[in-house]
mmCIF file of C-alpha atoms and ligand atoms in Angstrom:
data_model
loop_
_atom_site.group_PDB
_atom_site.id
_atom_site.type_symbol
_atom_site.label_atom_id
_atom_site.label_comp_id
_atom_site.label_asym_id
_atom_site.label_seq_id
_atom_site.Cartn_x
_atom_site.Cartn_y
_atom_site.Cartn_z
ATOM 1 C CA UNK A 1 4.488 28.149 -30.229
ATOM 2 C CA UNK A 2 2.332 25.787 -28.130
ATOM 3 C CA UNK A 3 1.831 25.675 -24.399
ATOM 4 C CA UNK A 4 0.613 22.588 -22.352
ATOM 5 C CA UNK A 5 -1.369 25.047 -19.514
ATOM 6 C CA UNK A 6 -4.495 22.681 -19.385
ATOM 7 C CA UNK A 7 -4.934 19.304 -21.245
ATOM 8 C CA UNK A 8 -6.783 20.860 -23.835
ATOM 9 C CA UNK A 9 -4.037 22.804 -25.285
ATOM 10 C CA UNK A 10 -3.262 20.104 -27.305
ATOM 11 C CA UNK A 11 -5.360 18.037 -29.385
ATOM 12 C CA UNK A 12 -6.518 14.491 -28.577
ATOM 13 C CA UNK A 13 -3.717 13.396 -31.523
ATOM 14 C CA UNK A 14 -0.861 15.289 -30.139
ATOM 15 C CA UNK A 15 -1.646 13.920 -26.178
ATOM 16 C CA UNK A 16 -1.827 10.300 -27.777
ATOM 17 C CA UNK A 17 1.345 11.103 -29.657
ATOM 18 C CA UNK A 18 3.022 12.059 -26.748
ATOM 19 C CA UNK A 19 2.076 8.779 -24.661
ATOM 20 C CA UNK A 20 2.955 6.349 -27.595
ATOM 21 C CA UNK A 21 6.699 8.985 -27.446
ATOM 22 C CA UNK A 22 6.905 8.276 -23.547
ATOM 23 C CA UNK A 23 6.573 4.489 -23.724
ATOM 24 C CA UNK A 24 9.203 4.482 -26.672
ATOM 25 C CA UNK A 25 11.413 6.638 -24.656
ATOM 26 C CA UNK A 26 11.305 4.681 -21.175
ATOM 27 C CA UNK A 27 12.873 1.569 -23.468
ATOM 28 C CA UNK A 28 15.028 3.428 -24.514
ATOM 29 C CA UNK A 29 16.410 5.399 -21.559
ATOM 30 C CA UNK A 30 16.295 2.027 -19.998
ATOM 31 C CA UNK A 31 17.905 0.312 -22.843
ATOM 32 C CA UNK A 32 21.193 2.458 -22.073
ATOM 33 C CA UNK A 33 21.009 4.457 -25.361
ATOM 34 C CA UNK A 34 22.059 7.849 -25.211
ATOM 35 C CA UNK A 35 19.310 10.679 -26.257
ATOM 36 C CA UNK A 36 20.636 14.253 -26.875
ATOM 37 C CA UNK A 37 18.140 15.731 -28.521
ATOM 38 C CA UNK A 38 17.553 18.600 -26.662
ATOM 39 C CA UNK A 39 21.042 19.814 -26.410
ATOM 40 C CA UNK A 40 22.344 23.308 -25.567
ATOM 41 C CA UNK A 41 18.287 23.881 -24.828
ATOM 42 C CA UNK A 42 18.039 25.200 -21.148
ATOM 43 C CA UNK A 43 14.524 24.511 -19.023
ATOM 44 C CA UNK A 44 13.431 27.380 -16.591
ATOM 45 C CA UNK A 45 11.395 25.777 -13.848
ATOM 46 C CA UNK A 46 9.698 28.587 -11.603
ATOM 47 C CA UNK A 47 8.236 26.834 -8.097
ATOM 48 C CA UNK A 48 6.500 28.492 -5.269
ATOM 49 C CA UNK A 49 5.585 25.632 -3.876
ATOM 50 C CA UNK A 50 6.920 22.043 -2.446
ATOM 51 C CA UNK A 51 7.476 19.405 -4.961
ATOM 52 C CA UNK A 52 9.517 16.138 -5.102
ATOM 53 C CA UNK A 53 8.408 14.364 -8.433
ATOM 54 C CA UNK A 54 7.969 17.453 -10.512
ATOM 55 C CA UNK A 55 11.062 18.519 -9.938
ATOM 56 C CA UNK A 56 13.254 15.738 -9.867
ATOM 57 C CA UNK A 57 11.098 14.418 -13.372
ATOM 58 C CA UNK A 58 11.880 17.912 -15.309
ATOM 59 C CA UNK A 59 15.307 18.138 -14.093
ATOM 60 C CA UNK A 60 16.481 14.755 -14.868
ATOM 61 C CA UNK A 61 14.455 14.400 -18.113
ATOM 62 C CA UNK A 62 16.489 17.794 -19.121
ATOM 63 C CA UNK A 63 19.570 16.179 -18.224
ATOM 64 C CA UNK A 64 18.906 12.458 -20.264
ATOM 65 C CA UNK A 65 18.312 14.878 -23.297
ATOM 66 C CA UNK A 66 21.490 16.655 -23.350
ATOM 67 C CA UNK A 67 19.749 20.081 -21.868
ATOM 68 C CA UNK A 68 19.987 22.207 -19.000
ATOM 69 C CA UNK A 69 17.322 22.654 -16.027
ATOM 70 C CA UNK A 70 17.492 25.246 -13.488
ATOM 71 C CA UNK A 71 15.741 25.425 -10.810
ATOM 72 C CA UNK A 72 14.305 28.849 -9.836
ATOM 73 C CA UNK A 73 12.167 28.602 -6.304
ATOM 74 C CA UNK A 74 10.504 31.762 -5.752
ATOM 75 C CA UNK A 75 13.115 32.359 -2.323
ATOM 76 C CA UNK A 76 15.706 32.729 -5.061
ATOM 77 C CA UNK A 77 14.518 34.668 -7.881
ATOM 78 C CA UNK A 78 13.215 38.446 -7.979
ATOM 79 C CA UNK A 79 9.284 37.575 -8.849
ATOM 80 C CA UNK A 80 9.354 36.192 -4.806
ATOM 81 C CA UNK A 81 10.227 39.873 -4.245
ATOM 82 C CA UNK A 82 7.417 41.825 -5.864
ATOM 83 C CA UNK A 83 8.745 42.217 -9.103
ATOM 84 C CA UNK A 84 6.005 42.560 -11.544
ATOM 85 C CA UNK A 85 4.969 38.514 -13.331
ATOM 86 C CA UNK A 86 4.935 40.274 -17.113
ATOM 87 C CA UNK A 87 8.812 41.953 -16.273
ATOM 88 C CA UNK A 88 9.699 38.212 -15.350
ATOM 89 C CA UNK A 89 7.883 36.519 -17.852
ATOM 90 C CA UNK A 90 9.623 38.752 -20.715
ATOM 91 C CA UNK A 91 13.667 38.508 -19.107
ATOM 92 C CA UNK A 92 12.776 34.743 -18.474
ATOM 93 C CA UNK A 93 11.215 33.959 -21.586
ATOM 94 C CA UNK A 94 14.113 35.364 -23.423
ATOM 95 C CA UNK A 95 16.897 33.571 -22.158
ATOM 96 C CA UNK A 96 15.326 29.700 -22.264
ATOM 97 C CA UNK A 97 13.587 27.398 -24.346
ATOM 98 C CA UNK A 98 10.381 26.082 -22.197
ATOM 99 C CA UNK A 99 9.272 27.346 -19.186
ATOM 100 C CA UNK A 100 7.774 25.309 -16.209
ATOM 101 C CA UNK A 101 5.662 27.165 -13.173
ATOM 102 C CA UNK A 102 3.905 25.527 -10.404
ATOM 103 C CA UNK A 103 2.450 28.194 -8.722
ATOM 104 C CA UNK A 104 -0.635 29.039 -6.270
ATOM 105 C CA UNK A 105 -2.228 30.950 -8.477
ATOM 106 C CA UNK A 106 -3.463 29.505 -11.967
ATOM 107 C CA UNK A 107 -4.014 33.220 -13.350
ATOM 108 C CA UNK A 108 0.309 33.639 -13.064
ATOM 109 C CA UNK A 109 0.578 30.993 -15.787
ATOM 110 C CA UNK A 110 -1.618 32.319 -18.224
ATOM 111 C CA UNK A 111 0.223 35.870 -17.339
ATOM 112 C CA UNK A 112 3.472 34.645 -17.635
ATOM 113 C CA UNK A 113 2.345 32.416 -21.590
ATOM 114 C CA UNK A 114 0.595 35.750 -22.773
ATOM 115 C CA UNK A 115 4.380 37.674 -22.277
ATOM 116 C CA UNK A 116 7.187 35.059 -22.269
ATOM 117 C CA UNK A 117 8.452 33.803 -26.057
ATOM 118 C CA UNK A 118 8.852 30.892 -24.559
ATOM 119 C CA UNK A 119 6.411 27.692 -24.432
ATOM 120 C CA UNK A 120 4.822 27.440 -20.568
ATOM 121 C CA UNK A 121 4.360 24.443 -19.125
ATOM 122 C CA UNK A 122 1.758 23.689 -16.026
ATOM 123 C CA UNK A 123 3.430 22.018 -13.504
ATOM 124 C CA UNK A 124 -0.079 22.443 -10.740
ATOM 125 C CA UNK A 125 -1.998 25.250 -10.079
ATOM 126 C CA UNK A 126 -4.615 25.621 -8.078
ATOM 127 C CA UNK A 127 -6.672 24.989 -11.204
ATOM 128 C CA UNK A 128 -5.332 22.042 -12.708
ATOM 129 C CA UNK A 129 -1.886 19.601 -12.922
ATOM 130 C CA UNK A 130 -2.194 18.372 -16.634
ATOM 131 C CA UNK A 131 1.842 17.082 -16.422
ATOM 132 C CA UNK A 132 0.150 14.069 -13.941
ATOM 133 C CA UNK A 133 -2.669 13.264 -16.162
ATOM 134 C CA UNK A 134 0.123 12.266 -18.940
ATOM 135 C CA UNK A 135 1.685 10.141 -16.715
ATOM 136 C CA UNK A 136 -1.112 8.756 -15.494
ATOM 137 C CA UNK A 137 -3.062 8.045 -19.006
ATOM 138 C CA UNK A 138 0.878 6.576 -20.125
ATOM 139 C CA UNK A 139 0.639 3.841 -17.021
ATOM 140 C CA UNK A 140 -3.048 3.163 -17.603
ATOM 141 C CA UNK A 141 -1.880 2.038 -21.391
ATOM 142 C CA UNK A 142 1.090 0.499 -19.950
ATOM 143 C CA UNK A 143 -0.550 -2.262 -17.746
ATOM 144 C CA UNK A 144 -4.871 -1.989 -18.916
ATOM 145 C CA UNK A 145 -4.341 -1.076 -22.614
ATOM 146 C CA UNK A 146 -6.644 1.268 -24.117
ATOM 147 C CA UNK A 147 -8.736 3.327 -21.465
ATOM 148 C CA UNK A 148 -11.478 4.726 -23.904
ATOM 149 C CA UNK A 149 -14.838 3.310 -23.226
ATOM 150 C CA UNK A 150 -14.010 2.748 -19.420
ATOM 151 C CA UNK A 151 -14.962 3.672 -16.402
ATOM 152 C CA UNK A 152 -12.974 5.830 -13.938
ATOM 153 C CA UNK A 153 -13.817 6.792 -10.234
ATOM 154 C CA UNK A 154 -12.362 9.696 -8.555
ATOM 155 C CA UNK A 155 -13.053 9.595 -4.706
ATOM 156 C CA UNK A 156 -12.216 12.536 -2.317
ATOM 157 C CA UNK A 157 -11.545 16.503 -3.187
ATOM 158 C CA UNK A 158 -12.700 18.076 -6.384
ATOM 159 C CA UNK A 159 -9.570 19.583 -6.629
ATOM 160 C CA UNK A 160 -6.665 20.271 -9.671
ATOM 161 C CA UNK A 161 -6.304 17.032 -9.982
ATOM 162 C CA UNK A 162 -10.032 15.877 -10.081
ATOM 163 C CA UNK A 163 -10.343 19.042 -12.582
ATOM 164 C CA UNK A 164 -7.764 17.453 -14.873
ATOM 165 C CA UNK A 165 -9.390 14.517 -14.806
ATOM 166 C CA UNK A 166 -12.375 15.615 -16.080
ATOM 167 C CA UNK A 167 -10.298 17.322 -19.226
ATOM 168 C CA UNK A 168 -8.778 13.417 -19.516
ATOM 169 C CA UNK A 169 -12.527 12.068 -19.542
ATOM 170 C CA UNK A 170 -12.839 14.316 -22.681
ATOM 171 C CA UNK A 171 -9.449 13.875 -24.260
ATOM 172 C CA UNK A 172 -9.337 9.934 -24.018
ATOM 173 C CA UNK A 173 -13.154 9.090 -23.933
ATOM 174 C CA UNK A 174 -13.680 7.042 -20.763
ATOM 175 C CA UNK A 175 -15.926 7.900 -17.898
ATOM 176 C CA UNK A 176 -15.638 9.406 -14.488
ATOM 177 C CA UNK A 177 -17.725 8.935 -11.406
ATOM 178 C CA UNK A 178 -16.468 11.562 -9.155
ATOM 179 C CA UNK A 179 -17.184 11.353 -5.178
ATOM 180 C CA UNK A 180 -17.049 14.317 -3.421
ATOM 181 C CA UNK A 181 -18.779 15.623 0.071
ATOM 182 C CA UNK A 182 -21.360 18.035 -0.539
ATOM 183 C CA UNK A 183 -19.306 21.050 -0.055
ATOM 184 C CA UNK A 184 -15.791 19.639 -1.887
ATOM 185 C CA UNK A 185 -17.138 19.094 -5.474
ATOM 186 C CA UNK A 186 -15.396 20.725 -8.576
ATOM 187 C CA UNK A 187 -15.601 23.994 -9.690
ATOM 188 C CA UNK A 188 -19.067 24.554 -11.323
ATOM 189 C CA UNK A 189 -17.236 25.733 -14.481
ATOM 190 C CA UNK A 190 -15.286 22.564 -14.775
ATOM 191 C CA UNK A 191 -18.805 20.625 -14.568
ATOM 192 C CA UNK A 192 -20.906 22.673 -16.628
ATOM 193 C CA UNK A 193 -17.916 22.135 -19.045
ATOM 194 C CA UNK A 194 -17.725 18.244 -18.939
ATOM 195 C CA UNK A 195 -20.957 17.408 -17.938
ATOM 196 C CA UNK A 196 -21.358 15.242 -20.947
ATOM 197 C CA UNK A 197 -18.037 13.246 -19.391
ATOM 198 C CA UNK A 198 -18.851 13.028 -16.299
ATOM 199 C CA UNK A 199 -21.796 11.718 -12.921
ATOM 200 C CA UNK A 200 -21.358 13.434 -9.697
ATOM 201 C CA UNK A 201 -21.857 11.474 -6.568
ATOM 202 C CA UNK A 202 -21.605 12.033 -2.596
ATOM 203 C CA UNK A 203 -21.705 8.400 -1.929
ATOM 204 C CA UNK A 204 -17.926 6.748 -2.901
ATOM 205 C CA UNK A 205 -19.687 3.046 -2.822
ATOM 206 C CA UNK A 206 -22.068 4.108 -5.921
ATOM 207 C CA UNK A 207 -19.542 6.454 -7.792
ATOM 208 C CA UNK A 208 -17.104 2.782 -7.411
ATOM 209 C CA UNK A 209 -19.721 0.438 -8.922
ATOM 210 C CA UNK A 210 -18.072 -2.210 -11.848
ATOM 211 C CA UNK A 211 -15.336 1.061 -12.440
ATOM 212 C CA UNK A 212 -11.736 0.307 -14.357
ATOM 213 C CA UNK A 213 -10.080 2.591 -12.307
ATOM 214 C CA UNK A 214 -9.889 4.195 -8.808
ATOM 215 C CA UNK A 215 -7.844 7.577 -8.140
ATOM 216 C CA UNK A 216 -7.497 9.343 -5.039
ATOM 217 C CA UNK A 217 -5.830 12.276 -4.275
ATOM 218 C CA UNK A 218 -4.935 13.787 -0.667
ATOM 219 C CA UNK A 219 -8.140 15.625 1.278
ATOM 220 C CA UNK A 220 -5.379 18.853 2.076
ATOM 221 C CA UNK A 221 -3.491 20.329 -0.803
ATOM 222 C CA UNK A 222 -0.412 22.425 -0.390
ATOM 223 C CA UNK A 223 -1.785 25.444 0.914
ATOM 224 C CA UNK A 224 -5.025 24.066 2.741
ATOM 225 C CA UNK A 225 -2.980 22.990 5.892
ATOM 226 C CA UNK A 226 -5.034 24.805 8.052
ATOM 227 C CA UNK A 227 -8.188 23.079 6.806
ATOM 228 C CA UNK A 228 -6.745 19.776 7.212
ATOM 229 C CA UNK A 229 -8.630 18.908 10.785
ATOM 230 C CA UNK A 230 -12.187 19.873 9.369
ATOM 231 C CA UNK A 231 -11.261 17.828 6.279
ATOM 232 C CA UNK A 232 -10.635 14.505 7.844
ATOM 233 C CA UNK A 233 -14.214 14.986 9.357
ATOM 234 C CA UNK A 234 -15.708 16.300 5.983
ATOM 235 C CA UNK A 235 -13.733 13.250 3.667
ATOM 236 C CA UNK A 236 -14.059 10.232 6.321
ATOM 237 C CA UNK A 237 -16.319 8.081 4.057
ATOM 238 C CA UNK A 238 -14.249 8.686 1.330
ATOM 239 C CA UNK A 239 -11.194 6.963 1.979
ATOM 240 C CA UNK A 240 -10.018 4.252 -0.674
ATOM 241 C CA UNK A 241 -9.899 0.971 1.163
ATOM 242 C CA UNK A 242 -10.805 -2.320 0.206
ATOM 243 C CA UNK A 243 -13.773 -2.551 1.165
ATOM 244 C CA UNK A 244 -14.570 0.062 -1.396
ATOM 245 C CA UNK A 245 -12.507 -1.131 -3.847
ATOM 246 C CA UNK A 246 -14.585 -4.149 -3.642
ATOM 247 C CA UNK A 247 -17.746 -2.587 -5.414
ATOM 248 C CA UNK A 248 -15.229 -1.818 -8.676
ATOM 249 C CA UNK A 249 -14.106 -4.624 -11.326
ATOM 250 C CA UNK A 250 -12.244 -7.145 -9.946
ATOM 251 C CA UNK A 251 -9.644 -6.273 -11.904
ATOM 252 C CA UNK A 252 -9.552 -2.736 -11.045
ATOM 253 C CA UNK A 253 -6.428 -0.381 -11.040
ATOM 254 C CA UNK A 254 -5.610 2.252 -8.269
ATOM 255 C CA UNK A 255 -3.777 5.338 -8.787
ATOM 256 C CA UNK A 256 -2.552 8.509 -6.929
ATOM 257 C CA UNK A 257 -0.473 11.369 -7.774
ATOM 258 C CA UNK A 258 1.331 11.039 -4.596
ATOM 259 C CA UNK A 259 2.565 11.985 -2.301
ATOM 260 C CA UNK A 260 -0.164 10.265 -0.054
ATOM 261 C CA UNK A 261 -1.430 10.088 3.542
ATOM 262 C CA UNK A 262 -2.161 6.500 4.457
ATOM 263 C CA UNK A 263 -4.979 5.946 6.654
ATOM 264 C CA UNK A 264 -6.198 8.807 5.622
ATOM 265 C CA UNK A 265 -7.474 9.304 1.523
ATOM 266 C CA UNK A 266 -6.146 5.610 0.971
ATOM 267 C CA UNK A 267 -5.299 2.969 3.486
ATOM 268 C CA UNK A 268 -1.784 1.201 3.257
ATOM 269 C CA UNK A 269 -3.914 -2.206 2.270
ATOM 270 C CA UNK A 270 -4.511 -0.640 -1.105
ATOM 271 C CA UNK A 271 -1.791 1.650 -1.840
ATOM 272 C CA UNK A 272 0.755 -0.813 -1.257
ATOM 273 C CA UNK A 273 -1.025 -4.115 -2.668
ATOM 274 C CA UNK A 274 -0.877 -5.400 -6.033
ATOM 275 C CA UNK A 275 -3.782 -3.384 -7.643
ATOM 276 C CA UNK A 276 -1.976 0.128 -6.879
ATOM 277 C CA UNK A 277 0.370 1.335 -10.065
ATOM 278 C CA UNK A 278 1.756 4.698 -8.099
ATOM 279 C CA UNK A 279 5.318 3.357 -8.478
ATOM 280 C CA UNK A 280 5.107 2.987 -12.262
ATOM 281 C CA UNK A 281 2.875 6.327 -12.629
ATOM 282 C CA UNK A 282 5.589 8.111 -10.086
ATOM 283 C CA UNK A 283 8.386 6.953 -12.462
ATOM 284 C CA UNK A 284 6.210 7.650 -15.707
ATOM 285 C CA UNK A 285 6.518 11.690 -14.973
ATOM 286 C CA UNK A 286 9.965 11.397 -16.180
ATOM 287 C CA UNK A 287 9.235 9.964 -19.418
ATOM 288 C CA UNK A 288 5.786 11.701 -20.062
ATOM 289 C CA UNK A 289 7.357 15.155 -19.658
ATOM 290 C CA UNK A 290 10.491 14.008 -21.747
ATOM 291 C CA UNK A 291 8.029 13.296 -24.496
ATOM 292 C CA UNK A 292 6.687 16.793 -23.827
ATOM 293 C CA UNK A 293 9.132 18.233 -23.943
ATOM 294 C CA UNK A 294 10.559 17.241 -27.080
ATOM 295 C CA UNK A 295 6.689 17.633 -28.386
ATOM 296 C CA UNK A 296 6.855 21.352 -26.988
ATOM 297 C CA UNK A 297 10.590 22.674 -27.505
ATOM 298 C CA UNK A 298 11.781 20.712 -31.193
ATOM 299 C CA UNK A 299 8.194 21.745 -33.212
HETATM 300 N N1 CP B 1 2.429 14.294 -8.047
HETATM 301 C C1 CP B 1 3.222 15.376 -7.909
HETATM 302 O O1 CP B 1 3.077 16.359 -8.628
HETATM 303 O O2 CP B 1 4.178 15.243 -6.954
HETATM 304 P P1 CP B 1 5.155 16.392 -6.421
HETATM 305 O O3 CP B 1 4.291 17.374 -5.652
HETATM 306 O O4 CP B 1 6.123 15.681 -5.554
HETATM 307 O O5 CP B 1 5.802 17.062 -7.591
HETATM 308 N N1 NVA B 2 -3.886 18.236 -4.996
HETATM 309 C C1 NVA B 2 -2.517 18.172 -4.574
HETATM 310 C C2 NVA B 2 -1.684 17.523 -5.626
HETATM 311 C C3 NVA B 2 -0.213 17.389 -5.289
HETATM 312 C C4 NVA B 2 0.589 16.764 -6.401
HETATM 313 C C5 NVA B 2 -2.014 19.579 -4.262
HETATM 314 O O1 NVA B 2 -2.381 20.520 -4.975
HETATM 315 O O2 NVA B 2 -1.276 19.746 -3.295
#
């Protein structure tokens, strides 16, 4: 039994395998032909926190394969209430097929895949959100091609998504520039782990120089709303505009896991012109985790 906690579960292979699987299944969900490969499987998805992709993605992508989804916010179900995270992950795990948690805290995941029988799927923690990264390498391949050998920036927080990147750096063999304020740059694990992957920068002009691709991510993630005034101050240089987009390949993509701020991390000039692929990378969660799924719950 595999689970897809952090990229690096699965092997460079099986994450390119899954891509080439999502861009085969997007023509053929949107060819009208009927998929019901997961039938009779049911999807647990535990969420303690907000989502609007993630869920919708999972739940529909169930549905298009003939499964079931339910949807188990921590206001509903007994963990939300103190009972213990093995006790849930062994009822849970014996009921389903696949289990997705998005959860605050990263250790709850690894808890839950060391007790459920059930494959456990990362759907953000405070750690990492590996389910975006798929997406996001599917629509880079989609509209660039191949994204070894190229150059990726990542401007603003080095937070679960930045972290993820790094593991992507690794997985598909490009290179990241990440921009960070002093005090907002990734985990020192996560570097001293990728280091080989990666240049850290406090300047977003020089981390944007002749890059492929420019990803942003919002300077307050769900659960730092309090910080969010002292953030604007600490991440106002880093905000993805044109003018900074002007330093990268003229050619350059733009990407975000949305949902986004404008004005703030990105400016509407950018996010809404005709170098930003959010719409396509929004949409490709569904087929991504469709492909995962099928990857995690049929082998
Ligand atoms: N990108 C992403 O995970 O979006 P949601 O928070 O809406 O699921
Ligand atoms: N870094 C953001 C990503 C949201 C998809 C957060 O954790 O809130």
């Amino acid at each position: 039994m595999k689970h897809f906690i952090n990229l690096d579960d699965l092997s460079n292979n099986d994450l390119t395998q899954i891509i080439d699987q999502a861009i085969a299944l997007k023509k053929q969900h949107k060819s009208g032909a009927i998929n019901n490969t997961l039938e009779n499987k049911t999807l647990a998805m535990i969420f303690d926190k907000s989502s609007t992709r993630t869920r919708v993605s999972f739940e529909a992508g169930m549905a298009q394969l003939g499964g079931h989804a339910l949807f188990l916010s921590d206001r509903d179900i007994q963990l939300g209430r103190g009972e213990p995270i093995i006790d849930s992950a062994i009822v849970i795990g014996s009921m389903v097929d696949a289990i997705v948690m998005r959860v605050s805290s990263h250790e709850s995941i690894d808890t839950f895949s060391q007790n459920a029988n059930a494959p456990i799927i990362n759907a953000l923690s405070d750690e990492s959100h590996p389910c975006q990264l798929l997406a996001d390498m599917m629509t880079y391949k989609e509209h660039k091609g191949d994204i070894q050998g190229k150059t990726v920036a990542w401007i603003g927080d080095g937070n679960n998504m930045c972290h993820t990147y790094m593991q992507a750096a690794k997985a598909f063999g490009f290179k990241l520039n990440i921009a960070t304020p002093k005090n907002y740059q990734p985990d020192p694990v996560f570097v001293e782990k990728y280091a080989h992957y990666i240049h850290l920068f406090t300047n977003a002009q020089d981390a944007c120089q002749a890059v492929d691709l420019v990803v942003t991510d919002v300077w307050a993630s769900m659960g730092q709303e309090s910080e969010q005034n002292m953030r604007e101050i600490a991440f106002k240089d880093f905000q993805v505009n044109d003018k900074l987009l002007a330093h990268a390949k003229s050619d350059v993509a733009f990407m975000h896991c949305l949902p986004a701020h404008r004005g703030e991390e990105v400016s509407a000039s950018v996010i809404d012109g005709s170098q930003s692929l959010v719409w396509d990378e929004a949409e490709n969660r569904l087929h991504a985790q469709k492909a995962l799924l099928l990857y995690l719950i049929n082998t």
